[in-house]
Coordinates of C-alpha atoms in Angstrom, one line a residue:
M8 CA 0.1 0.0 0.0
I9 CA 1.6 3.3 -1.2
V10 CA 0.7 6.9 -1.2
E11 CA 2.7 9.0 -3.6
Q12 CA 1.5 12.7 -3.0
D13 CA 3.9 14.5 -0.7
D14 CA 1.3 16.9 0.8
D15 CA -1.0 13.8 1.5
P16 CA -2.1 14.1 5.3
I17 CA -1.8 10.2 5.8
D18 CA 1.5 9.2 7.6
F19 CA 1.6 5.4 8.1
T20 CA 4.2 5.8 10.7
N21 CA 1.6 7.4 13.0
E22 CA -1.4 5.2 12.0
L23 CA -1.2 1.8 10.3
P24 CA -3.7 1.1 7.7
E25 CA -6.2 -1.6 8.5
F26 CA -7.5 -4.1 5.8
N27 CA -9.0 -7.4 5.8
F28 CA -8.5 -10.5 3.6
I29 CA -12.1 -11.2 2.7
N30 CA -11.4 -15.0 1.7
A31 CA -8.5 -16.0 4.1
R32 CA -8.1 -17.3 7.6
D33 CA -5.1 -17.8 9.8
V34 CA -3.4 -14.8 8.2
E35 CA 0.1 -14.1 9.3
Y36 CA 2.1 -10.8 8.6
S37 CA 5.9 -10.7 8.5
N38 CA 8.8 -8.5 6.8
I39 CA 6.9 -5.3 7.5
T40 CA 8.4 -2.2 6.1
I41 CA 6.7 1.2 7.3
E42 CA 7.5 4.8 5.8
P43 CA 5.4 7.8 5.9
H44 CA 3.8 6.8 2.5
L45 CA 4.6 3.2 2.3
Y46 CA 3.4 0.2 4.1
E47 CA 4.7 -3.2 2.7
V48 CA 4.0 -6.5 4.3
Q49 CA 4.4 -10.2 3.6
V50 CA 1.4 -12.1 4.1
K51 CA 0.8 -15.8 4.6
G52 CA -2.6 -17.6 5.1
T53 CA -5.0 -20.0 3.9
F54 CA -7.3 -18.7 1.2
F55 CA -10.3 -20.0 -0.1
N56 CA -13.0 -19.3 -3.1
E57 CA -15.6 -21.2 -5.0
M58 CA -14.3 -23.5 -7.5
E59 CA -16.3 -25.5 -10.3
F60 CA -15.3 -28.9 -11.1
E61 CA -17.7 -29.7 -14.0
D62 CA -14.9 -30.0 -16.5
F63 CA -13.0 -32.5 -14.3
P64 CA -10.4 -33.8 -15.3
F65 CA -9.8 -30.9 -17.6
E66 CA -10.9 -28.1 -15.1
R67 CA -9.6 -24.7 -15.0
L68 CA -9.7 -23.2 -11.4
I69 CA -9.6 -19.6 -10.4
M70 CA -7.4 -18.8 -7.5
A71 CA -8.3 -15.5 -5.8
V72 CA -7.1 -13.2 -3.1
E73 CA -9.5 -10.4 -2.2
V74 CA -8.7 -7.3 0.2
E75 CA -10.9 -4.5 1.5
P76 CA -9.9 -1.7 3.6
V77 CA -11.1 -1.8 7.3
R78 CA -10.9 2.0 8.2
P79 CA -12.1 4.5 7.0
Y80 CA -15.4 3.0 6.9
T81 CA -16.5 4.9 3.7
S82 CA -15.5 4.5 0.2
D83 CA -15.3 8.3 -0.1
L84 CA -12.3 8.3 2.3
S85 CA -10.5 5.0 1.3
Y86 CA -8.8 4.5 -2.2
M87 CA -7.3 1.5 -3.7
V88 CA -5.3 1.9 -6.9
I89 CA -3.4 -0.9 -8.8
D90 CA 0.1 -0.3 -9.4
P91 CA 1.1 -0.6 -13.0
D92 CA 4.0 -3.0 -12.0
S93 CA 1.7 -5.3 -10.1
H94 CA 2.0 -8.8 -11.4
I95 CA 2.0 -12.5 -10.2
D96 CA 5.4 -13.8 -9.6
K97 CA 6.6 -16.0 -12.4
T98 CA 8.1 -18.4 -10.0
V99 CA 4.7 -19.4 -8.5
K100 CA 4.1 -23.1 -9.0
V101 CA 1.1 -25.3 -7.9
P102 CA 2.4 -29.0 -8.0
G103 CA 0.5 -31.0 -10.6
W104 CA -1.0 -28.0 -12.2
E105 CA -0.2 -25.4 -14.8
T106 CA -0.5 -21.8 -14.0
G107 CA -2.4 -19.6 -16.8
D108 CA -3.5 -16.1 -17.0
Y109 CA -4.0 -13.6 -14.2
Q110 CA -6.2 -10.6 -13.6
I111 CA -5.8 -7.8 -11.0
R112 CA -8.7 -5.4 -10.4
V113 CA -10.4 -3.0 -8.0
E114 CA -14.1 -2.7 -7.7
E115 CA -16.8 -1.3 -5.6
Y116 CA -18.5 -4.0 -3.4
A117 CA -21.7 -3.3 -1.6
Y118 CA -22.8 -5.1 1.3
D119 CA -25.9 -2.9 1.6
E120 CA -27.3 0.3 0.2
T121 CA -25.0 2.3 2.5
D122 CA -21.9 0.1 3.1
Q123 CA -19.6 0.3 0.1
F124 CA -16.1 -0.7 0.0
P125 CA -13.3 -0.9 -2.8
R126 CA -12.4 -4.3 -3.2
F127 CA -8.9 -5.4 -4.4
T128 CA -8.9 -8.7 -6.1
A129 CA -6.1 -10.7 -7.7
E130 CA -6.8 -13.9 -9.7
F131 CA -4.9 -16.4 -11.4
V132 CA -5.8 -19.5 -13.2
V133 CA -4.5 -22.9 -12.6
E134 CA -5.4 -26.0 -14.9
R135 CA -4.3 -29.6 -15.5
S136 CA -2.3 -30.7 -18.3
V137 CA -4.5 -31.9 -21.0
L138 CA -2.2 -34.7 -22.0
G139 CA -1.5 -35.6 -18.4
S140 CA -5.3 -35.6 -17.5
F141 CA -6.1 -37.8 -20.5
V142 CA -3.5 -40.5 -19.8
K143 CA -4.1 -40.6 -16.0
Y144 CA -8.0 -40.6 -16.2
I145 CA -9.5 -41.1 -19.6
F146 CA -7.1 -43.6 -21.1
P147 CA -7.2 -46.2 -18.6
V148 CA -11.0 -46.6 -18.4
S149 CA -11.3 -46.4 -22.1
M150 CA -8.6 -49.2 -22.5
I151 CA -10.7 -51.3 -20.0
T152 CA -13.8 -50.7 -21.8
G153 CA -12.2 -51.6 -25.1
L154 CA -10.9 -54.9 -23.5
S155 CA -14.5 -55.7 -22.4
L156 CA -15.6 -55.5 -26.2
L157 CA -13.3 -58.4 -27.2
I158 CA -16.2 -60.7 -26.2
F159 CA -17.6 -59.8 -29.5
Y160 CA -14.6 -61.6 -31.2
I161 CA -14.1 -64.5 -29.0
P162 CA -15.5 -67.8 -30.4
D163 CA -18.6 -69.5 -29.1
N164 CA -17.5 -70.2 -25.6
F165 CA -19.4 -68.1 -22.8
T166 CA -17.0 -69.1 -19.9
P167 CA -14.0 -67.0 -21.0
R168 CA -16.5 -64.1 -21.9
I169 CA -17.9 -64.1 -18.4
Y170 CA -14.3 -64.1 -16.9
L171 CA -13.4 -61.2 -19.1
T172 CA -16.2 -58.9 -18.5
A173 CA -17.1 -59.4 -14.7
P174 CA -13.5 -58.3 -13.3
L175 CA -13.0 -55.6 -15.8
L176 CA -16.5 -54.2 -14.8
L177 CA -15.5 -54.1 -11.0
L178 CA -12.2 -52.4 -11.9
L179 CA -13.9 -49.8 -14.0
I180 CA -15.9 -48.9 -11.0
Y181 CA -12.9 -48.8 -8.8
L182 CA -11.1 -46.5 -11.0
H183 CA -14.1 -44.2 -11.5
Q184 CA -14.4 -43.9 -7.5
G185 CA -10.8 -43.4 -7.2
A186 CA -10.6 -40.5 -9.7
L187 CA -13.3 -38.8 -8.0
D188 CA -11.2 -38.8 -4.9
D189 CA -9.0 -36.2 -6.4
I190 CA -11.8 -33.6 -6.2
P191 CA -14.0 -32.4 -3.2
P192 CA -17.4 -34.2 -3.3
V193 CA -19.7 -32.3 -5.6
G194 CA -23.5 -32.8 -6.1
Y195 CA -23.5 -32.4 -10.0
M196 CA -22.0 -34.7 -12.7
T197 CA -18.7 -33.8 -13.9
M198 CA -17.2 -34.4 -17.5
F199 CA -15.4 -37.7 -16.1
D200 CA -18.9 -38.9 -14.9
K201 CA -20.3 -38.4 -18.3
V202 CA -17.3 -40.2 -19.9
M203 CA -18.0 -43.1 -17.4
L204 CA -21.7 -43.2 -18.4
I205 CA -20.7 -44.0 -22.1
N206 CA -18.3 -46.7 -20.6
Y207 CA -21.1 -48.1 -18.5
S208 CA -23.4 -48.1 -21.4
L209 CA -20.9 -50.1 -23.4
F210 CA -20.4 -52.6 -20.7
I211 CA -24.2 -53.0 -20.3
T212 CA -24.5 -53.8 -24.0
A213 CA -21.7 -56.2 -24.0
I214 CA -23.1 -58.1 -20.9
G215 CA -26.9 -57.9 -22.2
S216 CA -25.5 -59.3 -25.6
L217 CA -23.7 -62.1 -24.0
A218 CA -26.9 -63.0 -21.8
I219 CA -29.2 -63.0 -25.0
Q220 CA -26.7 -65.4 -26.7
M221 CA -26.5 -67.7 -23.8
K222 CA -30.3 -67.7 -23.5
S223 CA -30.6 -68.5 -27.4
H224 CA -27.9 -71.3 -27.1
V225 CA -29.5 -73.1 -24.3
T226 CA -33.1 -72.6 -25.5
H227 CA -32.5 -73.3 -29.3
S228 CA -29.0 -74.6 -29.6
D229 CA -28.7 -72.6 -32.7
H230 CA -25.2 -71.6 -33.4
K231 CA -26.1 -69.5 -36.5
K232 CA -28.5 -67.5 -34.7
V233 CA -26.1 -66.9 -31.6
K234 CA -23.5 -65.6 -34.2
Q235 CA -26.3 -63.3 -35.9
I236 CA -27.0 -61.8 -32.5
N237 CA -23.3 -61.4 -31.7
D238 CA -22.7 -59.6 -34.9
R239 CA -25.7 -57.3 -34.7
M240 CA -24.8 -56.2 -31.4
R241 CA -21.2 -55.7 -32.2
Y242 CA -22.2 -53.3 -35.0
I243 CA -24.5 -51.4 -32.3
I244 CA -21.2 -50.3 -30.4
P245 CA -20.2 -47.3 -32.7
A246 CA -23.8 -46.0 -32.6
I247 CA -23.8 -46.1 -28.8
I248 CA -20.7 -44.2 -28.7
V249 CA -21.6 -41.6 -31.0
V250 CA -25.1 -41.2 -29.4
G251 CA -23.6 -41.1 -26.0
I252 CA -21.2 -38.1 -27.0
I253 CA -24.0 -36.1 -28.6
V254 CA -26.5 -36.8 -25.9
I255 CA -24.2 -36.2 -23.0
F256 CA -21.7 -33.6 -24.2
G257 CA -24.1 -31.7 -26.4
T258 CA -26.5 -30.8 -23.5

């Protein structure tokens, strides 16, 4: 916080400025420098703000620091100005994330009709690596689902098909729940949940096809009909993928 006017009546050596970090707790101050028109302090604390995880695992999160003056109590007597040299330190790193754009602004915030405060906000974006997220989350579940679809190419032997699909389905559910542990509990569907719906639909199609073929084999012992059912269900798979993508991601 700096005041450049030589004739300004404010003298920080006589009265320190009071300000509040709106979205922080356990704030600690250190390395304080005080001059008549300069008050510099290093701040450490736990900051929080709303985050949206709809695009998980490709989400972009906004990290914010919000500051308001405590005294004076009216915006007519308090001013917050952005220094042109203000910026986010280039050495800032968030493990496992990539840092993106940043924005620094000052705007009026009204708690009611009479209480208005200038609020300083510094925001910067962190996001996951697209390639890293694909390899870590999307590729494993897609590979498991792809393996389950091999039942359409296994000869007329139902036992190996059952042994192939059942463990893979359990593994798919396990990976789904494990991936969601990487984000806080949310009450809405993420992009990853939508991808998993497509995978579950493919599994249901594969298992349903297997059940129909087994019933036809036991009831009619018609190997030709069993093969026809297998071929028809196999050709439905691409349609399920396309329709799933359109319905889930198009809404």
